[in-house]
Short mmCIF file of C-alpha atoms in Angstrom, two decimals:
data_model
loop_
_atom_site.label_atom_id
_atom_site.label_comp_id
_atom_site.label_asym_id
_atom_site.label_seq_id
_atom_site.Cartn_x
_atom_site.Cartn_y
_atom_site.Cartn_z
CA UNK A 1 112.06 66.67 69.40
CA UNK A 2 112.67 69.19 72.26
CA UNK A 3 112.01 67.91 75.59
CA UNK A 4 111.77 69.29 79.11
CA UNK A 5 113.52 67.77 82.00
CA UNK A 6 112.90 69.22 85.80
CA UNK A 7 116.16 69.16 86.65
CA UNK A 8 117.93 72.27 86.52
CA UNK A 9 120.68 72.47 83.66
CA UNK A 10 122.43 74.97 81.22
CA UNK A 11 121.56 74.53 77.41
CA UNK A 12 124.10 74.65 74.72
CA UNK A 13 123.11 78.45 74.20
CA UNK A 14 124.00 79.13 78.19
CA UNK A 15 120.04 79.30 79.06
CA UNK A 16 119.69 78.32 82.67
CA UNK A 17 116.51 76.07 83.90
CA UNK A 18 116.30 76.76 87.41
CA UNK A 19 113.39 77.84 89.13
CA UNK A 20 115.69 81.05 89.87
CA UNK A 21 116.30 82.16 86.54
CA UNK A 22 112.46 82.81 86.05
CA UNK A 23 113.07 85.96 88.20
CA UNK A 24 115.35 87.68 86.23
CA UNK A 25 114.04 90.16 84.07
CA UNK A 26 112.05 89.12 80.60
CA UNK A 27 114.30 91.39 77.90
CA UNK A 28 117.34 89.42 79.62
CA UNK A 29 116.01 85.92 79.07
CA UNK A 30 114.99 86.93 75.48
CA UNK A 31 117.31 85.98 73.33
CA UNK A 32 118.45 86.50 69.80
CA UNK A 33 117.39 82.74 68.81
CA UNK A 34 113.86 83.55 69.23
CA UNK A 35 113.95 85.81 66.01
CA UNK A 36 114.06 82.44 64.32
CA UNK A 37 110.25 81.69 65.07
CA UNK A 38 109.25 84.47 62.36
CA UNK A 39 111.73 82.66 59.86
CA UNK A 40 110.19 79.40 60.60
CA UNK A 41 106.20 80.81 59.55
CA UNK A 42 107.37 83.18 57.36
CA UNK A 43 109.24 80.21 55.59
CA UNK A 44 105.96 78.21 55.75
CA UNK A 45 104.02 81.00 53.96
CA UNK A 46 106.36 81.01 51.30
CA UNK A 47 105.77 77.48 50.75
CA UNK A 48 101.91 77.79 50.87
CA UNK A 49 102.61 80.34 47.74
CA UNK A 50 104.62 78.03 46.06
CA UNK A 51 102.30 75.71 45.99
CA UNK A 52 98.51 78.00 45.73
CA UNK A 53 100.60 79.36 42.15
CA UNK A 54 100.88 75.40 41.25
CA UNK A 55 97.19 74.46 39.45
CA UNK A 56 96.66 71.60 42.15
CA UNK A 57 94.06 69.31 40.95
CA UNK A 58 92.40 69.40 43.82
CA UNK A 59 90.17 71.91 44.91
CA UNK A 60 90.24 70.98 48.89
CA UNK A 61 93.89 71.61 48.90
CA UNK A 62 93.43 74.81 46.20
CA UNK A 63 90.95 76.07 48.89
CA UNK A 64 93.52 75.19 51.91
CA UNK A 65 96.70 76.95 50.53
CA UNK A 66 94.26 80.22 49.72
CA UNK A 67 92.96 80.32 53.16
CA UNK A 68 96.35 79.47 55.15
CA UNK A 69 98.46 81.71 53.15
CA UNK A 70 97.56 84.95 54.19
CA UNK A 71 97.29 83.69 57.86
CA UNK A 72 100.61 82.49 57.99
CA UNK A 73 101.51 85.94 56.19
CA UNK A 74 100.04 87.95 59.32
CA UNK A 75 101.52 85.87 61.34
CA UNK A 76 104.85 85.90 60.48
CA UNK A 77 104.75 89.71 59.67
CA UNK A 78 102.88 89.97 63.50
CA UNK A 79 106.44 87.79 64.77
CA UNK A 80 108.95 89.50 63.12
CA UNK A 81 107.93 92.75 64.12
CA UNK A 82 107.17 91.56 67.66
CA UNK A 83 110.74 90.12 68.12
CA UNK A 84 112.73 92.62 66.38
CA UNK A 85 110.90 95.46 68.49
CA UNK A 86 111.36 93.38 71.87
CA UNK A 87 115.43 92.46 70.66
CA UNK A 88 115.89 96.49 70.13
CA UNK A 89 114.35 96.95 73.28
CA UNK A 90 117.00 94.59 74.99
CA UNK A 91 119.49 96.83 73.10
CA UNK A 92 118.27 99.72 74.69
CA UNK A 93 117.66 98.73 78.46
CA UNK A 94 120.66 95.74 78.20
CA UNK A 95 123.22 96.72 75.80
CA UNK A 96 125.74 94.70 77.59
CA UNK A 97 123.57 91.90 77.33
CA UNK A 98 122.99 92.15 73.28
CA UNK A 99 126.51 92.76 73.53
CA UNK A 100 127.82 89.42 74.65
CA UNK A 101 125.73 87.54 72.30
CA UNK A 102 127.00 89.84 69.55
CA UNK A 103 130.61 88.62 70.54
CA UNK A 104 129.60 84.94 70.60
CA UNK A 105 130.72 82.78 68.54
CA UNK A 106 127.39 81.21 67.25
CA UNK A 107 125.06 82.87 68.65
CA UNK A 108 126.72 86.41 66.51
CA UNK A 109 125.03 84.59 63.08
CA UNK A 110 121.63 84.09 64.67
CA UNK A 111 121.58 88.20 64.30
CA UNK A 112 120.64 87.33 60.41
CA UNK A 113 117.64 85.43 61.34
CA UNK A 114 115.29 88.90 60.48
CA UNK A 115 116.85 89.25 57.74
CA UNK A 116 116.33 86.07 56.38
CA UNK A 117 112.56 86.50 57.62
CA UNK A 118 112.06 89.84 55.61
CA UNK A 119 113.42 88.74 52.42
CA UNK A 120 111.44 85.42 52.50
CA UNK A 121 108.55 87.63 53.30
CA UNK A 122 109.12 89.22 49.47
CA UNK A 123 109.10 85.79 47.93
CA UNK A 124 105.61 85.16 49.98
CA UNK A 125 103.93 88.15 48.29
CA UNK A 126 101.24 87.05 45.95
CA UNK A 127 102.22 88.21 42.52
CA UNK A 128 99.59 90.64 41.87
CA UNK A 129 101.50 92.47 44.94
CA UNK A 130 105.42 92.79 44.22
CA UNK A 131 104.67 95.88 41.54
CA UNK A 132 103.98 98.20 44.78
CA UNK A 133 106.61 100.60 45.78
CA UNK A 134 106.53 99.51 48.83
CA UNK A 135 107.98 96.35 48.26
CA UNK A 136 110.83 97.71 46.68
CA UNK A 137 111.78 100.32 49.54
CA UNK A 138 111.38 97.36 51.64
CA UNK A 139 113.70 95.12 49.73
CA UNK A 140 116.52 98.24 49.18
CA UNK A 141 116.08 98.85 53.32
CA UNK A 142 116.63 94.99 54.31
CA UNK A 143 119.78 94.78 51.45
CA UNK A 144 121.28 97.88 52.85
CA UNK A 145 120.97 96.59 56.31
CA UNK A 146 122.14 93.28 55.88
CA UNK A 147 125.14 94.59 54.03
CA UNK A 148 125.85 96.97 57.18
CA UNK A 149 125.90 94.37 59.55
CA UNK A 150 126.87 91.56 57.08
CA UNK A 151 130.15 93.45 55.98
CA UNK A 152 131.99 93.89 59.68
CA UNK A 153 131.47 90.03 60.01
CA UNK A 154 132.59 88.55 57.02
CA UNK A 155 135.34 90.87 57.19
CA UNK A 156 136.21 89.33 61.13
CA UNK A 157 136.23 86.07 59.47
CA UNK A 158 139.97 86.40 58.11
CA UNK A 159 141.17 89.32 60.69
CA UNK A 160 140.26 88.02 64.52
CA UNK A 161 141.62 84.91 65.54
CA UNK A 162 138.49 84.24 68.10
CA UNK A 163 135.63 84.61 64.83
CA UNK A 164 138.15 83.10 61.88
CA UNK A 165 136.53 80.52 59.88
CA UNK A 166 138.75 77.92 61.82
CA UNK A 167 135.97 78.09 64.63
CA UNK A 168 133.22 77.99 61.70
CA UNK A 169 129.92 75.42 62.93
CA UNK A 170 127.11 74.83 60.49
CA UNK A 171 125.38 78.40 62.39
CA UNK A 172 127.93 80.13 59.87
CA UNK A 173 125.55 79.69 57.12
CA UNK A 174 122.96 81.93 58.11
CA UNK A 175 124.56 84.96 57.01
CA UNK A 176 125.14 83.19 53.75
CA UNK A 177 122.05 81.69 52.84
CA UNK A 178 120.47 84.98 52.81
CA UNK A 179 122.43 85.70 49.82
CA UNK A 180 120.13 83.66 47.71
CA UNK A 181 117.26 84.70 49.37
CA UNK A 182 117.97 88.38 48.38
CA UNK A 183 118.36 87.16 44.67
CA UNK A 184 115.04 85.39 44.92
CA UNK A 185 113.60 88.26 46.09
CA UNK A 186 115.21 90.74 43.78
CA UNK A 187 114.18 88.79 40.47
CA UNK A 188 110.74 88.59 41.37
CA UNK A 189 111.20 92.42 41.72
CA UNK A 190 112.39 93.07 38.55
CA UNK A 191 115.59 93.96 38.86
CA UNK A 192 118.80 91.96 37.02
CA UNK A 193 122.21 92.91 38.23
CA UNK A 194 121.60 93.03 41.44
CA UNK A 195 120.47 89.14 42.11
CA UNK A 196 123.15 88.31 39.89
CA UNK A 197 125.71 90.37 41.99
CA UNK A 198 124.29 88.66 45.63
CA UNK A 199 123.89 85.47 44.10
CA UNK A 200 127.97 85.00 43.22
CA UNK A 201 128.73 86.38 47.01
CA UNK A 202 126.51 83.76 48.44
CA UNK A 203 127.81 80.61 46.55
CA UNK A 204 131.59 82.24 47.20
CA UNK A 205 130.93 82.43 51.20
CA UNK A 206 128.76 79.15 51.23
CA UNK A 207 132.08 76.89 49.35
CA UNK A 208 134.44 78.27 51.74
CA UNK A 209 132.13 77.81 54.81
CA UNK A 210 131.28 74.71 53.70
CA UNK A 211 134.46 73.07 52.93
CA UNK A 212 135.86 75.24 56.61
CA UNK A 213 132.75 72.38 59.02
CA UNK A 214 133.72 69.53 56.69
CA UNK A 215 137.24 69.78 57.29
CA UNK A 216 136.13 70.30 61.07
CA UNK A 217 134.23 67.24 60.79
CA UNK A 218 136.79 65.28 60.14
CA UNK A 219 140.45 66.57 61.40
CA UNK A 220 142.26 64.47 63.72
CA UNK A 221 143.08 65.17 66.93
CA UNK A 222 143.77 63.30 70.91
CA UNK A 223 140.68 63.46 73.53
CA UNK A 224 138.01 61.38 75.41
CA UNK A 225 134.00 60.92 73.77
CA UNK A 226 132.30 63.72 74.84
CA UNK A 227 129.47 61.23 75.80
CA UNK A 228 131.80 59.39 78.44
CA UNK A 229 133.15 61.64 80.50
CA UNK A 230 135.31 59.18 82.18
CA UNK A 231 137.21 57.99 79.23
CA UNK A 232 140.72 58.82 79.57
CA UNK A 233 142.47 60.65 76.37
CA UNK A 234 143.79 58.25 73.73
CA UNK A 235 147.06 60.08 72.45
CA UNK A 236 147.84 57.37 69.47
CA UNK A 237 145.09 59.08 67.36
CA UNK A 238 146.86 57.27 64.67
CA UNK A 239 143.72 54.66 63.11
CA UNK A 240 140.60 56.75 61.33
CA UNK A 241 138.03 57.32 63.80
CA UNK A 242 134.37 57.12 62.99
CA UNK A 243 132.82 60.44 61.44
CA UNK A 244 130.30 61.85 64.59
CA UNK A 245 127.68 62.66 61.61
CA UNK A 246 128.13 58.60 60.40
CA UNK A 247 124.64 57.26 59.82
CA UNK A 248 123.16 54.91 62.13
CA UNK A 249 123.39 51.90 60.23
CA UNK A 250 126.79 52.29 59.51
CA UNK A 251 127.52 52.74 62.67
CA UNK A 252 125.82 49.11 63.75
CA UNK A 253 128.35 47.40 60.83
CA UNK A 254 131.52 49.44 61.70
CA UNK A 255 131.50 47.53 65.45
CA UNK A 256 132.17 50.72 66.95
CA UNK A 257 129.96 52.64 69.08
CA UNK A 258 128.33 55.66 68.10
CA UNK A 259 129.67 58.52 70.26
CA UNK A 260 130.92 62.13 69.93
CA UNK A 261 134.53 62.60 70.25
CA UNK A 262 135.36 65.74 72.35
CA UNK A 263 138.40 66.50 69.96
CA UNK A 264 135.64 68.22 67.33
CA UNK A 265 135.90 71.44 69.42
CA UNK A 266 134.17 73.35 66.17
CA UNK A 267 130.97 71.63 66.53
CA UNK A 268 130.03 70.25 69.92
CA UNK A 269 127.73 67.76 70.34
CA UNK A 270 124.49 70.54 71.72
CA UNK A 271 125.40 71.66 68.13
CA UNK A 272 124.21 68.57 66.68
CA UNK A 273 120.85 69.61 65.39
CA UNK A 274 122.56 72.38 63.22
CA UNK A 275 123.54 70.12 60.84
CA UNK A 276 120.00 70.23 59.07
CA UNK A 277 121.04 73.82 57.96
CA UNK A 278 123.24 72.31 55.17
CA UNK A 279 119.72 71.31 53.68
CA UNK A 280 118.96 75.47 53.20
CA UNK A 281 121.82 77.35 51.54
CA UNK A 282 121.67 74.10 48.63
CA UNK A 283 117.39 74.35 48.57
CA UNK A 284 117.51 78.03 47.90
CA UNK A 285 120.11 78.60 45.80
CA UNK A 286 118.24 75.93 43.48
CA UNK A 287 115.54 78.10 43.95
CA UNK A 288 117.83 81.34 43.39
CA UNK A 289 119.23 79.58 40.10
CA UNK A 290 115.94 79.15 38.61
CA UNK A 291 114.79 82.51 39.01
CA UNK A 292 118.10 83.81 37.00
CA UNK A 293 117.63 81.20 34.31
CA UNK A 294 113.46 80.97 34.09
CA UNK A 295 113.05 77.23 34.74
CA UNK A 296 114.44 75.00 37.33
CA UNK A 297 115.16 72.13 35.01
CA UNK A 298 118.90 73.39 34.77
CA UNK A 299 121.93 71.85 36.02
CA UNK A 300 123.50 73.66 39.31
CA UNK A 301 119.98 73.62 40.27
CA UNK A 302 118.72 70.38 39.85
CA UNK A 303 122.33 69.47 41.24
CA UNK A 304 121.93 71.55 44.55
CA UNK A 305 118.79 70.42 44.87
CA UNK A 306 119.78 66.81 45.09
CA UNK A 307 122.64 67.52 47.13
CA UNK A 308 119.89 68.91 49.61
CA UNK A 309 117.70 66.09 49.75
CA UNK A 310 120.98 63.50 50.03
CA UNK A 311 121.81 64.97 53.16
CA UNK A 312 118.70 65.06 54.22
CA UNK A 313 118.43 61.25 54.06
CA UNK A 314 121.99 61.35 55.93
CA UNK A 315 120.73 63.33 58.84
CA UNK A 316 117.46 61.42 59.20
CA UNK A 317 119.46 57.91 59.16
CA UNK A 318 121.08 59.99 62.87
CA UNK A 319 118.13 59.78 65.16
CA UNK A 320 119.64 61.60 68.31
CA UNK A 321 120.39 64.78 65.76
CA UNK A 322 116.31 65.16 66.64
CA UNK A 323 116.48 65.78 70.20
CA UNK A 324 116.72 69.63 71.46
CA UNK A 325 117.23 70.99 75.09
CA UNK A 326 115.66 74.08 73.87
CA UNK A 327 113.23 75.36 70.78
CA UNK A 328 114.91 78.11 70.29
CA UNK A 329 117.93 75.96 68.29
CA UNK A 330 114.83 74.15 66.36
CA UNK A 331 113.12 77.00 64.69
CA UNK A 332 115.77 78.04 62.82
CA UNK A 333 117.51 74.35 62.37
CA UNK A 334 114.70 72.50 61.58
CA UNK A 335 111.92 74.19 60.14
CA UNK A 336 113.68 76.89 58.17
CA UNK A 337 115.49 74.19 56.24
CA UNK A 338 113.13 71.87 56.12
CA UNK A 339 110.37 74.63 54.22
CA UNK A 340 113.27 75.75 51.97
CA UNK A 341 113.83 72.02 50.81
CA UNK A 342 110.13 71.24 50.28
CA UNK A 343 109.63 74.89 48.07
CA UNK A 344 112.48 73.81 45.94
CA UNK A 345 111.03 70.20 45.49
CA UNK A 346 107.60 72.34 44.38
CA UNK A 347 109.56 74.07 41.88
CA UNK A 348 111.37 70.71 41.06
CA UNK A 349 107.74 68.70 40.35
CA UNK A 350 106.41 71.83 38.34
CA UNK A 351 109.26 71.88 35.94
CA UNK A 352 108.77 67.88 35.62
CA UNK A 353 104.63 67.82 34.92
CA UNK A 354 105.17 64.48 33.26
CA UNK A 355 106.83 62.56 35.66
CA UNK A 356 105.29 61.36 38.38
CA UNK A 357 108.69 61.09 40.51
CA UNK A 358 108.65 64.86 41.33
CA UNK A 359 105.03 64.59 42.57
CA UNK A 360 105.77 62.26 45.11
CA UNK A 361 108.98 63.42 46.08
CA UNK A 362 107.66 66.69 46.54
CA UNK A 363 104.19 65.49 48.42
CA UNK A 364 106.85 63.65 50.56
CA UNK A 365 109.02 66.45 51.12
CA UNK A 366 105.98 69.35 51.68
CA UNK A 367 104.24 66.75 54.47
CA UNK A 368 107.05 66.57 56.36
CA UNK A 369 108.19 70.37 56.38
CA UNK A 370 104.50 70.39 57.74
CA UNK A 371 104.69 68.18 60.23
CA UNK A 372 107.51 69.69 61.71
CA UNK A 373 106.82 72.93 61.70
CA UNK A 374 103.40 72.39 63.39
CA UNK A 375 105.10 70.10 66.00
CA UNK A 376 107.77 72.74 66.28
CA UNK A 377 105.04 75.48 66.98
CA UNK A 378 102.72 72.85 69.04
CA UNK A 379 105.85 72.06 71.78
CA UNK A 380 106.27 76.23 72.16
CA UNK A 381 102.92 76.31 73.06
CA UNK A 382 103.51 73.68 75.81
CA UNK A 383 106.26 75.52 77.05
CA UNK A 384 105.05 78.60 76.91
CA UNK A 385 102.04 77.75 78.84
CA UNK A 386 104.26 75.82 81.72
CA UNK A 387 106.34 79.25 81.39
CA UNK A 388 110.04 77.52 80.71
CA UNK A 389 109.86 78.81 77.24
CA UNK A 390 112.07 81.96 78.01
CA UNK A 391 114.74 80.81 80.29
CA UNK A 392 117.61 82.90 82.10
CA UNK A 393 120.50 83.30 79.39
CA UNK A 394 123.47 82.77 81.79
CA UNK A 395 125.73 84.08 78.58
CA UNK A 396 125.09 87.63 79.03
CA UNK A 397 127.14 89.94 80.97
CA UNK A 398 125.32 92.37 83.32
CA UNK A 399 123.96 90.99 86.81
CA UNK A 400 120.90 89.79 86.80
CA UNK A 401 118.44 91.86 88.80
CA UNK A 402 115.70 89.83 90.68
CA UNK A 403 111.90 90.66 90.58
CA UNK A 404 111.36 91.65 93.74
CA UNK A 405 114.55 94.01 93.96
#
């Protein structure tokens, strides 16, 4: 899990460690990752709804789920509002700043994380609740903002050279995934074209970007492991090399050893962790599926959702694809997914009351989504209180100003 070293370094997302970048100014070391705390809790809340709507036979765990429900609520409401008030604030006092991250590659998709937050936030709402009006201006506002900012980027996809799909990294599925979250959202809501309408954008976007990091995954191409810095290029790149993503075990049979070649430019090593986001756009649009039909025991979704726990078994067979520089990559790559997974698996066990299969799988699933979103939230707290949580962002573009200037 993420780990803290003393010496200083840059992260994958350009965050500096020294003891100098503390003095630069907070809105400048905030960056646009953070929003992906709120997704994280807000993700867990929707998980603890799934389940209080189940009739659990037991009434410790019927008890739980009622009172951690509408604390996680508040507390993912209290974090998205935070973040997206202190973000526009950066906008305001560093626009250059938001700017650069804006024009960066990867770090451009992480500007959907709110989004994703406010429409899992409609899914959350108790039942009794989603009749308001309230909750539908809110669900119209988020739509029609999403679309705004949604539009320009899908539509750099096939026109810039620097943000086509050829330079597409698992981060590219952010934008997508929200998609099905909207269509979640919107049948709960009552409405019927419109889920259907978001619903065939997000599993158009989410084959092509999916099919764009598989191909990345596995093109062909001369250069040294980025692990071993003093390998010299190989330029007969003739034999099949050994997929980066290849499961441990494999990798013990295969003779070869398990490195990261620096050819797979699209996905660099610091990117690693990502790869659990292929669990989430595959876990919700199961969950998207079986709000269009009415049950879950149908076939794309029963399909997706078995997809979603295969590569979950994948992943975990890849133990360094745990270990994070930073937690602001681990929000949004592990715990996100990770609750999206389990929530399907709850709808999964309730449309199987018979078997006993679901139930486990699902107890399974829900325990670990858990787990790691507590020891997610339990390392921020460390860091916070040593103060390296919010490091200087080298990335952005305006000089930093120090403290005491």
């Amino acid at each position: 899990m993420p780990h803290d070293t003393e010496a200083p370094r840059d992260d994958e997302n350009g965050a500096s460690h020294t003891p100098e970048a503390t003095e630069s100014p907070f809105l400048m070391r905030f960056q646009v990752g953070f929003l992906g705390a709120p997704v994280a809790i807000v993700a867990q809340a929707a998980l603890f709804n799934s389940l209080n709507a189940w009739e659990l036979d037991s009434e410790f765990l019927r008890g739980a789920l009622r009172a951690l429900l509408p604390v996680y609520f508040c507390v993912g409401v209290a974090l998205l509002v935070t973040g997206v008030g202190t973000y526009i604030g950066k906008v305001l006092r560093h626009a250059s700043a938001a700017r650069a991250e804006w024009m960066h590659r990867t770090r451009c998709n992480l500007f959907f994380l709110p989004f994703i937050a406010s429409g899992t936030l409609l899914t959350a709402v108790p039942e009794e609740f989603r009749s308001v009006v309230a909750m539908k201006v809110f669900y119209w506002m988020s739509l029609t903002c999403y679309a705004l900012v949604a539009l320009p980027l899908f539509q750099n996809w096939t026109r810039k050279p620097g943000r086509s799909l050829r330079h597409a990294d698992p981060t590219y599925q952010i934008p997508v995934v929200e998609c099905f979250v909207f269509t979640i959202a919107g049948v709960q809501l009552g409405y019927k074209d419109v889920p259907y309408a978001t619903f065939a954008v997000g599993c158009v976007l989410q084959t092509t970007v999916f099919v764009t990091i598989f191909q990345a995954t596995t093109e062909k191409g001369g250069g040294a492991c980025a692990s071993c810095p003093s390998a010299a290029p190989d330029p007969d790149d003739s034999k099949p090399r050994l997929l980066w993503f290849m499961p441990w075990p494999l990798q013990r049979l295969s003779g070869e050893k398990a490195c990261f070649p620096a050819r797979s430019r699209l996905i660099p090593p610091a990117l690693n962790p990502t790869m659990f986001l292929f669990l989430a756009p595959p876990s919700v649009a199961s969950l998207a599926m079986a709000q269009l039909q009415g049950t879950f025991d149908n076939g794309f979704s029963l399909g997706a959702f078995f997809f979603a726990v295969a590569w979950l078994l994948m992943q975990l067979s890849s133990l360094h694809m745990f270990f994070l520089p930073t937690l602001t990559s681990a929000w949004f790559a592990f715990c996100f997914p990770t609750s999206a997974l389990a929530t399907a698996s709850v709808a999964y066990a309730r449309a199987r009351p018979d078997d006993a299969f679901p139930d486990v799988l699902c107890g399974i699933l829900c325990g670990m989504a858990i787990l790691v979103n507590h020891v997610v939230f339990a390392c921020t707290l460390y860091r916070l209180a040593r103060q390296t949580l919010f490091a200087h962002d080298t990335l952005v573009s305006e000089p930093v100003v120090s403290a005491s200037a």
